[in-house]
Short mmCIF file of C-alpha atoms and ligand atoms in Angstrom, two decimals:
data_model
loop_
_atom_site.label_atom_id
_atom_site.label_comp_id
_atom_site.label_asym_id
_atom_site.label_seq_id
_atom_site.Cartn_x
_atom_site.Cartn_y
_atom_site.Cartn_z
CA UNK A 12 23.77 -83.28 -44.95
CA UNK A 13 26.96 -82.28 -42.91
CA UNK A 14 27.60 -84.19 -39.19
CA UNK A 15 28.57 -80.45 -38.27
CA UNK A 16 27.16 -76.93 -39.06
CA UNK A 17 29.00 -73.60 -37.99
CA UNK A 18 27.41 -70.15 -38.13
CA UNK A 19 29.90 -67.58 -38.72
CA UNK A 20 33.18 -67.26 -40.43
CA UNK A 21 35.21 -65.39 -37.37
CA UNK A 22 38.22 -66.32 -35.47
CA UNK A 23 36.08 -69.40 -33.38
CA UNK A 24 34.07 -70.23 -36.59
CA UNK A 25 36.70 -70.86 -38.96
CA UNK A 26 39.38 -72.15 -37.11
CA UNK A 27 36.90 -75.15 -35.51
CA UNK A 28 35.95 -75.47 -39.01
CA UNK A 29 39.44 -76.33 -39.82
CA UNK A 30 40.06 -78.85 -37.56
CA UNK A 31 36.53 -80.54 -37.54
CA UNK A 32 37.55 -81.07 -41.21
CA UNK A 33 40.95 -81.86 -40.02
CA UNK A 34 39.82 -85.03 -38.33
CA UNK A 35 37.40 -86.36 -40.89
CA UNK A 36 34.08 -84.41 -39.89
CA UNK A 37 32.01 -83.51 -43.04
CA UNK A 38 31.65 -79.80 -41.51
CA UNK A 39 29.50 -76.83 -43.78
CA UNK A 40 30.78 -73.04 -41.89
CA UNK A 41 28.15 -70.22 -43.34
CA UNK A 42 29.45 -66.68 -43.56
CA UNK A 43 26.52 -64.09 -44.35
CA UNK A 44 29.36 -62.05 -45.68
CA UNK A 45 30.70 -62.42 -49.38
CA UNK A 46 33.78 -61.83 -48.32
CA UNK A 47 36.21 -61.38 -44.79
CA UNK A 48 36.90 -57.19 -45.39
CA UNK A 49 33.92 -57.17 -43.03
CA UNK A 50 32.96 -54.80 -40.34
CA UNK A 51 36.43 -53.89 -38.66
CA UNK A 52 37.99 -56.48 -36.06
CA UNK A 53 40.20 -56.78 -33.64
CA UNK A 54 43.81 -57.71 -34.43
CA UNK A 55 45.71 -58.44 -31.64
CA UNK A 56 47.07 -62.09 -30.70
CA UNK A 57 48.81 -62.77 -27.56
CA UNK A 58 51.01 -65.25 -27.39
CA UNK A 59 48.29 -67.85 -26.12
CA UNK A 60 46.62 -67.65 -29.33
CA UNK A 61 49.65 -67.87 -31.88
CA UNK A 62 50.58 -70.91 -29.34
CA UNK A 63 47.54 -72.60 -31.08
CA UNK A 64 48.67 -71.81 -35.01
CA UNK A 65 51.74 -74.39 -33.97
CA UNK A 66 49.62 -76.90 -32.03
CA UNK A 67 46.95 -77.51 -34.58
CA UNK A 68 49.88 -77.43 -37.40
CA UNK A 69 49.54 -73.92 -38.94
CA UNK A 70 52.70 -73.20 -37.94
CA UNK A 71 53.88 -72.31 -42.09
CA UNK A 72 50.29 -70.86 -43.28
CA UNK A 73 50.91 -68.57 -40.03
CA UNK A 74 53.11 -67.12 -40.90
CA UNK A 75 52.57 -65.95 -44.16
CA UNK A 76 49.47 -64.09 -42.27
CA UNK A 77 50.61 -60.12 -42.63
CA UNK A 78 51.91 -59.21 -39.30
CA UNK A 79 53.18 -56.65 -37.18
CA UNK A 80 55.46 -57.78 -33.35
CA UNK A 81 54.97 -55.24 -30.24
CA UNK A 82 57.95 -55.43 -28.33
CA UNK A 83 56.77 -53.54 -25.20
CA UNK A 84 54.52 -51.96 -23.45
CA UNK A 85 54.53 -48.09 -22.40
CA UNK A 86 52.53 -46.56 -19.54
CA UNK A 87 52.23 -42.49 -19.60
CA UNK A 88 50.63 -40.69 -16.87
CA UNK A 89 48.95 -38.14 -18.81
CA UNK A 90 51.54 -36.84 -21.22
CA UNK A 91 54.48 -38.10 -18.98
CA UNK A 92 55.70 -41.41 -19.29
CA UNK A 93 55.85 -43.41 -16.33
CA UNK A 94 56.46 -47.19 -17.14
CA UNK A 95 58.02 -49.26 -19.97
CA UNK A 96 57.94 -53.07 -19.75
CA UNK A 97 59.36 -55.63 -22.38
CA UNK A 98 55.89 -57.79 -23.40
CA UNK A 99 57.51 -59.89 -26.59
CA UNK A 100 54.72 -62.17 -28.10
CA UNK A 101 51.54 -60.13 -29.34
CA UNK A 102 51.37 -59.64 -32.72
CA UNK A 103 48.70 -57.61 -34.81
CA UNK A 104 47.69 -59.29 -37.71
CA UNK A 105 45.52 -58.83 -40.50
CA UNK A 106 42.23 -60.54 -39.27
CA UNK A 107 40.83 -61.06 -43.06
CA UNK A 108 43.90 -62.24 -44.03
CA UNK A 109 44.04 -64.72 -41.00
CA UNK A 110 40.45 -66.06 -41.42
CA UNK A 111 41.31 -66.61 -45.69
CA UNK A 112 44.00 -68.40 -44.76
CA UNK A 113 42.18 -70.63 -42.05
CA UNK A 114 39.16 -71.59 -44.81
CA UNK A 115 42.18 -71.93 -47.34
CA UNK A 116 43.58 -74.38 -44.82
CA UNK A 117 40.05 -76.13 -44.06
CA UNK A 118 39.49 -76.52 -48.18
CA UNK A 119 42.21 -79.06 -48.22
CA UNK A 120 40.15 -81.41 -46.71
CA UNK A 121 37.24 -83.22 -48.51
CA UNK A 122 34.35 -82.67 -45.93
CA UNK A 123 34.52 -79.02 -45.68
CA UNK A 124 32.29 -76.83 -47.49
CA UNK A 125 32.01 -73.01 -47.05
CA UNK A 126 29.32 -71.03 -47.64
CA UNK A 127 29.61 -67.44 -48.40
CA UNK A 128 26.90 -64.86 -48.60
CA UNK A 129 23.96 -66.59 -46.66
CA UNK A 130 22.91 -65.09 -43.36
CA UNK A 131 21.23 -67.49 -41.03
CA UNK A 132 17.75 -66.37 -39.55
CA UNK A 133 16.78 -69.26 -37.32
CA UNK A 134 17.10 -72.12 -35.57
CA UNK A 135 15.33 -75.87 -36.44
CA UNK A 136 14.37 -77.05 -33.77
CA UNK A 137 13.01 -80.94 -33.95
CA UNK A 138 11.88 -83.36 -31.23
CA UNK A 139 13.46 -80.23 -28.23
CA UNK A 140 16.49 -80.60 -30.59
CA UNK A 141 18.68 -77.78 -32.89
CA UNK A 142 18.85 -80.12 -36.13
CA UNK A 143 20.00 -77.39 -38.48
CA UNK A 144 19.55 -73.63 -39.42
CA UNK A 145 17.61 -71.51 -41.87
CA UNK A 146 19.30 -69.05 -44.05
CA UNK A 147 17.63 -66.29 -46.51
CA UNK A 148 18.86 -69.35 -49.16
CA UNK A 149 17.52 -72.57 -47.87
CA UNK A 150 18.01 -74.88 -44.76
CA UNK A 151 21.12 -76.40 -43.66
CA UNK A 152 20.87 -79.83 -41.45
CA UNK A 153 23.35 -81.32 -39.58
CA UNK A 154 23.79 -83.84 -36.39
CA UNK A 155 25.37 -80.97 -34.54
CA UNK A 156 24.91 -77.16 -35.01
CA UNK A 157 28.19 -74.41 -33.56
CA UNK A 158 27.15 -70.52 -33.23
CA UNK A 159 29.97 -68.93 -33.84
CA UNK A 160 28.30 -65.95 -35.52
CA UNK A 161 29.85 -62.96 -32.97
CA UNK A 162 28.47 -60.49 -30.41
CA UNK A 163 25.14 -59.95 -31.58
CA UNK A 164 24.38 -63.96 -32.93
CA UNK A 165 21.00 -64.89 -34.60
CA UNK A 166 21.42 -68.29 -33.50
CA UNK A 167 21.60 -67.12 -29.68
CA UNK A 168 18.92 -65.16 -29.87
CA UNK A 169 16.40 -67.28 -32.22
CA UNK A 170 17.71 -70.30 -29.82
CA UNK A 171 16.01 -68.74 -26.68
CA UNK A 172 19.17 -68.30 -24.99
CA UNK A 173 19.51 -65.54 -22.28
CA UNK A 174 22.64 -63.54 -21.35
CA UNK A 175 24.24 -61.30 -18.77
CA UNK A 176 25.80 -58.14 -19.80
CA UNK A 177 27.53 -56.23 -16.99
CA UNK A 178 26.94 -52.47 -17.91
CA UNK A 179 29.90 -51.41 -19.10
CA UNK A 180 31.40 -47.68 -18.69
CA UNK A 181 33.13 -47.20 -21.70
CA UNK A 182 33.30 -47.18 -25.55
CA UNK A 183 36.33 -47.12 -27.90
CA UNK A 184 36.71 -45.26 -31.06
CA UNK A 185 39.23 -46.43 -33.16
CA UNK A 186 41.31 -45.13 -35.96
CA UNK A 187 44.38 -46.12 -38.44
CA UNK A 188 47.41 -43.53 -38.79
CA UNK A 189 50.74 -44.06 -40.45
CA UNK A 190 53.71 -45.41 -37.88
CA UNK A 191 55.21 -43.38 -36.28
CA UNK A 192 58.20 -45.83 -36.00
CA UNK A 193 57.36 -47.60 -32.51
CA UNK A 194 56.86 -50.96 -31.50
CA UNK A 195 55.79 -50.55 -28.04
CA UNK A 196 51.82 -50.45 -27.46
CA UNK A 197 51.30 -46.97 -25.26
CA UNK A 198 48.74 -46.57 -23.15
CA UNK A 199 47.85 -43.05 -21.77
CA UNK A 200 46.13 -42.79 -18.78
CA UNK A 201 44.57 -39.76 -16.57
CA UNK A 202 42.12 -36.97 -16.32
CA UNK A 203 39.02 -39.52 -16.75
CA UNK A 204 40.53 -40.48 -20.14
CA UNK A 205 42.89 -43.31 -21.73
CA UNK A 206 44.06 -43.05 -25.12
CA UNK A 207 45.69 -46.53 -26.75
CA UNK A 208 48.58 -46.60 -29.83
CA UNK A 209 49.38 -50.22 -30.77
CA UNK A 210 51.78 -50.93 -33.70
CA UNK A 211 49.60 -52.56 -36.54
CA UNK A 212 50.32 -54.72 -39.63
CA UNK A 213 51.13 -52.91 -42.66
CA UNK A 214 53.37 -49.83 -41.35
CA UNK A 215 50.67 -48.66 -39.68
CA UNK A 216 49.40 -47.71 -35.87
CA UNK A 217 45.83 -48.59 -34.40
CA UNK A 218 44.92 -45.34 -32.21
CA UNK A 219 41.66 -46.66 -30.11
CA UNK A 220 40.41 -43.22 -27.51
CA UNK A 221 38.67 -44.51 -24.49
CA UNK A 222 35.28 -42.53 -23.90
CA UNK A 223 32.79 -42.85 -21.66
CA UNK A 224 29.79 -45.11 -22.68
CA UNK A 225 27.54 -43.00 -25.02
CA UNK A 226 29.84 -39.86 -25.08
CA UNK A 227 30.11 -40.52 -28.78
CA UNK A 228 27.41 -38.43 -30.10
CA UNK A 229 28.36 -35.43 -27.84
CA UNK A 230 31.97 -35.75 -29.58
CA UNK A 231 30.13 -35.93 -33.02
CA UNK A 232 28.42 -32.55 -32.06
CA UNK A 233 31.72 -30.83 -31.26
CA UNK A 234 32.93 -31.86 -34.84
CA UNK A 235 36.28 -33.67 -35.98
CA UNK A 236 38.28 -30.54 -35.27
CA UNK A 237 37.45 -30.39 -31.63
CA UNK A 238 37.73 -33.42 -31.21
CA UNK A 239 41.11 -34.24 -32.62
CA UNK A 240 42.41 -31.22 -30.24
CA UNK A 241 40.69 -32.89 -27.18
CA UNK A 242 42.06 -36.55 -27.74
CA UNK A 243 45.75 -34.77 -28.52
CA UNK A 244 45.77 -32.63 -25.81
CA UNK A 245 46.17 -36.21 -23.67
CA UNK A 246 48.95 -37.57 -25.85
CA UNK A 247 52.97 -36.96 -25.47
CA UNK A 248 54.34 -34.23 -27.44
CA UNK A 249 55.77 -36.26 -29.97
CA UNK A 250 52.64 -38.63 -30.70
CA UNK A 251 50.75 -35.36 -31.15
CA UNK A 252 52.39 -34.17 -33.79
CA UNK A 253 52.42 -37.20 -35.45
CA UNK A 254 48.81 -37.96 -35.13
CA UNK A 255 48.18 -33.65 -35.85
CA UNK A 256 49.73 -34.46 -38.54
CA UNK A 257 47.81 -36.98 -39.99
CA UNK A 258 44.32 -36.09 -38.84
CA UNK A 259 42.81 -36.74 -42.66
CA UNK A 260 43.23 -40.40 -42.01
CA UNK A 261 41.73 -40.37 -38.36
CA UNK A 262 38.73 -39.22 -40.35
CA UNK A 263 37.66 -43.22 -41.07
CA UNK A 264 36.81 -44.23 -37.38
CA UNK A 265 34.81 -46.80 -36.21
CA UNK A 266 32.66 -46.74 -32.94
CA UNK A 267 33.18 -49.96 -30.33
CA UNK A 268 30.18 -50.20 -27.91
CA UNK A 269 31.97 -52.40 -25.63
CA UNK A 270 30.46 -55.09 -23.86
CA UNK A 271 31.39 -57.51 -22.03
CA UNK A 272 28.87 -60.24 -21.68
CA UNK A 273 28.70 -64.53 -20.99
CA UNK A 274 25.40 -66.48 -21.85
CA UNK A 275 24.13 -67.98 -19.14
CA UNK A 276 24.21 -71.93 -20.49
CA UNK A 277 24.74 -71.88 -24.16
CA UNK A 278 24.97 -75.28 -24.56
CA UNK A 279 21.43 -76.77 -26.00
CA UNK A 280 21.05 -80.44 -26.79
CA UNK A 281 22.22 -80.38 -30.78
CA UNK A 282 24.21 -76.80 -30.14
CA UNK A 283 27.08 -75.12 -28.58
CA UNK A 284 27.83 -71.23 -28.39
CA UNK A 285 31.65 -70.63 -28.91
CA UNK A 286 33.68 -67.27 -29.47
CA UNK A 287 31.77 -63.64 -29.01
CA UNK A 288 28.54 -65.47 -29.53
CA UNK A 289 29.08 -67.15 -25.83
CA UNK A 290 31.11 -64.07 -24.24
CA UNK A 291 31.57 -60.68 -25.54
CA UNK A 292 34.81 -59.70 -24.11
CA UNK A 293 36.07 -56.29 -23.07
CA UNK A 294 38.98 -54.77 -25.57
CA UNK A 295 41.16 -54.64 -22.28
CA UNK A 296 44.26 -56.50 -22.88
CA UNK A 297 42.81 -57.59 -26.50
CA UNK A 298 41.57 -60.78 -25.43
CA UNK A 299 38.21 -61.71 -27.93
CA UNK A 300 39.86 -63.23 -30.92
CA UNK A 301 42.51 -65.59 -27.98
CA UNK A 302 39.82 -66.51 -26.25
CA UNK A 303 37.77 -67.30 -29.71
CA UNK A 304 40.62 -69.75 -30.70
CA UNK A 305 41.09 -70.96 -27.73
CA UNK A 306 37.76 -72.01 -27.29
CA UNK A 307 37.52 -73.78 -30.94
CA UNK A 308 40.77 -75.94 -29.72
CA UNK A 309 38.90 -77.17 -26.55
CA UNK A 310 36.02 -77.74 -28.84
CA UNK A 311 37.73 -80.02 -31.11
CA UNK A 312 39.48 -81.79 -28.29
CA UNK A 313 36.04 -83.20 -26.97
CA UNK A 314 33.09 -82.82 -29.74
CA UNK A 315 34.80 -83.22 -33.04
CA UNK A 316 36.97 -86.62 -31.88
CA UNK A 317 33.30 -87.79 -30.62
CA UNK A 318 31.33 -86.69 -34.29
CA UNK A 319 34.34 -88.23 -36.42
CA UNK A 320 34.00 -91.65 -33.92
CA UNK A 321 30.37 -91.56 -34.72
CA UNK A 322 28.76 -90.65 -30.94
CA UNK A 323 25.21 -90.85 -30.78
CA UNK A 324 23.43 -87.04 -30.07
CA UNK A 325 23.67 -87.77 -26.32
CA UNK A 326 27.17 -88.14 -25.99
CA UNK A 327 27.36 -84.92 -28.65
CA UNK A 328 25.62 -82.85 -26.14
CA UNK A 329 27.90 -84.40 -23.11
CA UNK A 330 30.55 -83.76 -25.47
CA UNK A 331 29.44 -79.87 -25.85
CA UNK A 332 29.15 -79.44 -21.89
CA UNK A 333 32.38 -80.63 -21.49
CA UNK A 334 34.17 -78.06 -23.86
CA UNK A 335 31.39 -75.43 -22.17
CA UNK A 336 32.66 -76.42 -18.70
CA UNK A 337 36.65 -76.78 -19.52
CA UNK A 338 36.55 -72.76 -21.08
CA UNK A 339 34.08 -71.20 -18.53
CA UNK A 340 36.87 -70.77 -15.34
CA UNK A 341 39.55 -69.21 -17.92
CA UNK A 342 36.34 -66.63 -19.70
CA UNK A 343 35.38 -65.75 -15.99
CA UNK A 344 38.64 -64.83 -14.47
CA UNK A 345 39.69 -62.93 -17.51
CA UNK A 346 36.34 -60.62 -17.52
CA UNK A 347 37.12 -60.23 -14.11
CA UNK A 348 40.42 -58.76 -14.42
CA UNK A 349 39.38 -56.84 -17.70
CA UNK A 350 36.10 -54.80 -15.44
CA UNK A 351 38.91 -53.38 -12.72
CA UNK A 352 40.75 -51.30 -15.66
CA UNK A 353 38.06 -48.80 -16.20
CA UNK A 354 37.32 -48.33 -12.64
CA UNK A 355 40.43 -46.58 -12.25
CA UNK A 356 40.04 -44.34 -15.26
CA UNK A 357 36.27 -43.69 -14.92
CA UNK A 358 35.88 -44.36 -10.85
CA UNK A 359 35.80 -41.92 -8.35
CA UNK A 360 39.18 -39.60 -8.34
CA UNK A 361 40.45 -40.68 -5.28
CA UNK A 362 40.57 -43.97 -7.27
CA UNK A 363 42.30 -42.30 -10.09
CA UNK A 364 44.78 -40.71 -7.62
CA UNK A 365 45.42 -44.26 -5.89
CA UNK A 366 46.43 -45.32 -9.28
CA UNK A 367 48.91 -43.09 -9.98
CA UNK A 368 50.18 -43.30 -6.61
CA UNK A 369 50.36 -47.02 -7.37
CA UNK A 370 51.61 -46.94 -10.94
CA UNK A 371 55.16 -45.27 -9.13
CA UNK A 372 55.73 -47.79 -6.77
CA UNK A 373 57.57 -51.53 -7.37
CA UNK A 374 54.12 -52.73 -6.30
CA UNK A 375 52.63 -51.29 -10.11
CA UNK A 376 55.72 -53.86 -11.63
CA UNK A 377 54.20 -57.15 -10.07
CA UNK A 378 50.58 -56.55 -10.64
CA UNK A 379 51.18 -55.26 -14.55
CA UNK A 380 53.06 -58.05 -14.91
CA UNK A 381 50.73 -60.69 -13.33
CA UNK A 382 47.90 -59.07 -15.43
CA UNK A 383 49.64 -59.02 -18.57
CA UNK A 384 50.99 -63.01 -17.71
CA UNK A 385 46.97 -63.65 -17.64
CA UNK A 386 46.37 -61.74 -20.93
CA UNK A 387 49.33 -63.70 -21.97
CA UNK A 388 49.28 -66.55 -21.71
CA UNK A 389 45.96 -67.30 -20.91
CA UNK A 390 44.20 -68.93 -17.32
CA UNK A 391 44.17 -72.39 -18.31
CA UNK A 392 46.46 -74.56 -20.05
CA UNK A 393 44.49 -75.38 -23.85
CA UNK A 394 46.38 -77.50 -26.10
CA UNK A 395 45.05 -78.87 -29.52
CA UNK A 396 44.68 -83.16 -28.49
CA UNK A 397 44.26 -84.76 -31.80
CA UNK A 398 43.75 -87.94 -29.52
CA UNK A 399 44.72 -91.50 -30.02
CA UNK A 400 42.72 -92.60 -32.81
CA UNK A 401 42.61 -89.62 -35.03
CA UNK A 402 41.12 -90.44 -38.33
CA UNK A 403 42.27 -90.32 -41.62
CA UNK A 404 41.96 -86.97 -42.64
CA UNK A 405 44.43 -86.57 -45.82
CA UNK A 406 44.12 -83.76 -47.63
CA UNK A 407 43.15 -84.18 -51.22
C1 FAD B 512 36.51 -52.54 -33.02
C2 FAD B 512 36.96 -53.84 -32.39
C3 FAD B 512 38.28 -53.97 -31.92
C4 FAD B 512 38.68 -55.15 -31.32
N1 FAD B 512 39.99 -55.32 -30.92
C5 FAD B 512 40.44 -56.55 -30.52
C6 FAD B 512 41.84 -56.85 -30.34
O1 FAD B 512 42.71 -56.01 -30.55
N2 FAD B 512 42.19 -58.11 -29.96
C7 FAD B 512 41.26 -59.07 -29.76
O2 FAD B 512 41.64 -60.20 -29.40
N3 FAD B 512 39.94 -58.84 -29.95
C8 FAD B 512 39.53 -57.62 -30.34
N4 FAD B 512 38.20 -57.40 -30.63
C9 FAD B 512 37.27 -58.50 -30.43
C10 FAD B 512 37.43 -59.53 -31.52
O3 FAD B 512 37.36 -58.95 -32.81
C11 FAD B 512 36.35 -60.55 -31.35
O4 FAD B 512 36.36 -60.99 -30.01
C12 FAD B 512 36.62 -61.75 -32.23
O5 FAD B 512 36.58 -61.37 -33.59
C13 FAD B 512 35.56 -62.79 -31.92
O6 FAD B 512 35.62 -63.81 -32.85
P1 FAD B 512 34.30 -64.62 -33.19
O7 FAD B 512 34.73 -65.57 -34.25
O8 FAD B 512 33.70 -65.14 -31.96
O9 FAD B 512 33.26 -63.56 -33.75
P2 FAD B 512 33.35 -62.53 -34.94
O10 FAD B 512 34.75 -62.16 -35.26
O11 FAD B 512 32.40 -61.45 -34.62
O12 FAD B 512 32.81 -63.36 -36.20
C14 FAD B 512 31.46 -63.70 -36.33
C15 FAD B 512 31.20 -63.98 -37.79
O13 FAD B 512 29.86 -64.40 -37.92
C16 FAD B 512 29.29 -63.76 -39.05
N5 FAD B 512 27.84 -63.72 -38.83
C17 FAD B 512 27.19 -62.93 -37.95
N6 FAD B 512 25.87 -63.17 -37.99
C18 FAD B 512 25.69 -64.13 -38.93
C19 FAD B 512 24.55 -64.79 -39.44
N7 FAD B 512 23.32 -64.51 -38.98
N8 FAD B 512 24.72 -65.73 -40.41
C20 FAD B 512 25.96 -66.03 -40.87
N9 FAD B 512 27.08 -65.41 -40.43
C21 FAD B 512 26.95 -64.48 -39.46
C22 FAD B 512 29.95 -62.41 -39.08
O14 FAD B 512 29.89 -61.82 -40.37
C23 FAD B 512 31.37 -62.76 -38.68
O15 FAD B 512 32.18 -63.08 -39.79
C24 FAD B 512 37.76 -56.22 -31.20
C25 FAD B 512 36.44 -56.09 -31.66
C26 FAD B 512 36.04 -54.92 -32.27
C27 FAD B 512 34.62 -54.84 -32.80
#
């Protein structure tokens, strides 16, 4: 039996893995996939997040992580652009290639296990207590259990735990084109649409259309054609004849229902929500896999020192609250600033007009910048405290 189960081999999942077996925890991290070429993930870390690859010592495995630096970020008004601001710091990454290299890190320590392939169905619950999980396989026990198993998480849901899910008044669809050579991330705004380009790893760009919640199946019915003409028709001359250009590969898209969501507690004596499983976060300003990391660091700062010190499942659970309550101010503010975005695309068109009014002044400079400082660097300061009396933990 492990002192520490995690569910779900994400960003927040394998990266608390890694440093629970980093500081002597015997820790077992289930993935019900065989392999991380999973469903299609985000990929964009801000600077707050590859801040954490140097505190926790990943500075060298980092960076062999495929990668891709945006230098800047564009602003068009329609097809016209209107802003440009140097942003250095994000990088898109390969995410599979990020989370092999975090459970290649983890297996240098003895008391990590991984478990590929087994999806977890429920919860144990003994004595009002989460003592393990149950997969299609077996059961898994442990003193203390981690959901990290992403937006729509088995062990939230078989754990009783409630959450509240803002409606939100968009979807993204995403597609992968060639690069067309730039490094800034463009945004195109106007006319009740926005249309993203972000450099990607790999030579390639990440175009994500902004649509209005549930407008997808009204785009399938208009057919590719149609709808390739609709989402160039926003872009800049250039960018359209890049992307007209390249319309075969737009043809693999994928669909993101966004949410944005928190659980109301998810802390349960024996068990602690972290990542998407605790708070869905909006794709504006690409916060979900910063905020995942971030919240494995606090994590290990307060409930691995206190399983590799031996703390009895009271202080575990005080332990849990503690991480819950350090990460809840910075998840707030940051869903707060992410639900004013779509209000100007989608709100009423005086809004829309009070925008672009806005996005011409100085004013538009300051507030860009303060938002993109939050998105940055983050709300609260989270650094990786391997504390006083770290364990042994050599690798083998
Ligand atoms: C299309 C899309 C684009 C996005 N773009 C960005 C972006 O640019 N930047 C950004 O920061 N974020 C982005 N996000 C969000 C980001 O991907 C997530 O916030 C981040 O991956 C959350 O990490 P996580 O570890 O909490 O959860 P996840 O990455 O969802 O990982 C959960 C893991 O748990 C596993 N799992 C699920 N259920 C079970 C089960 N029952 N048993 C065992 N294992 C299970 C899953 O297979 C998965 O590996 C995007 C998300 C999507 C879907």
């Amino acid at each position: 039996m492990s002192q520490l189960l995690i569910v779900g081999a994400g960003p927040a999942g394998a990266l608390a893995a890694y440093l629970a077996a980093k500081v002597g925890v015997s820790v077992t991290l289930i993935e019900r996939h065989e392999t991380f070429d999973r469903e299609f993930r985000g990929e964009v870390l801000m600077p707050s997040a590859l801040r954490v690859f140097d505190d926790v010592g990943l500075t060298d495995a980092w960076a062999r992580v495929p990668q891709q630096a945006i230098d800047a970020v564009e602003l068009f008004w329609r097809t016209k652009g209107i802003r440009k601001f140097r942003f250095r710091g994000p990088s898109s990454i390969s995410q599979p290639a990020l989370l092999e290299m975090l459970v290649e890190e983890a297996a240098q320590y003895p008391g990590f296990t991984l478990v590929r392939g087994e999806g977890v169905r429920d919860v144990i619950v003994e004595n009002d207590r989460v003592a393990g999980v149950v997969t299609e396989e077996r059961e898994h026990r442990a003193s203390f259990v981690i959901g990290a198993d992403g937006r729509f998480s088995t062990v939230r849901r078989k754990a009783g735990m409630t959450v509240t899910s803002p409606q939100q008044a968009f979807d993204v669809v995403w597609c992968r084109v060639p690069s067309d050579g730039t490094n800034s991330a463009r945004a195109y705004l106007g006319g009740g649409h926005m249309t993203l380009a972000i450099p990607a790893h790999g030579n390639m760009l990440q175009v994500g259309w902004v649509i209005k919640k549930g407008a997808y199946g009204d785009l399938k019915k208009q057919g590719f054609e149609a709808w390739v003409h609709e989402l160039a028709a926003q872009i800049d001359p250039p960018f359209r004849a890049h992307l007209l250009a390249h319309t075969e590969a737009m043809e693999s898209r994928a669909v993101l229902s966004v949410v944005c969501d928190a659980v109301d507690d998810p802390v349960r004596p024996g068990l602690l929500l972290i990542g998407d499983a605790s708070h869905a976060m909006s794709p504006i300003g690409a916060q979900g896999i910063n905020v995942a990391l971030r919240d494995a660091v606090v994590v290990a700062n307060h409930l691995f020192r206190a399983l590799a010190a031996g703390a009895p499942p009271e202080k575990l659970d005080a332990a849990a609250r503690a991480a819950h309550e350090e990460r809840r101010p910075e998840i707030r503010k940051i869903q707060k600033i992410q639900q004013r975005a779509p209000r100007m695309i989608f709100g009423p068109r005086i809004l829309t007009w009070l925008t672009y009014i806005g996005f011409r002044t100085r004013l538009a400079d300051v507030i860009l910048r303060l938002t993109a400082g939050s998105f940055a660097t983050g709300v609260t300061d989270v650094s990786y405290d391997p504390g006083p009396s770290k364990p042994p933990s050599v690798p083998i």
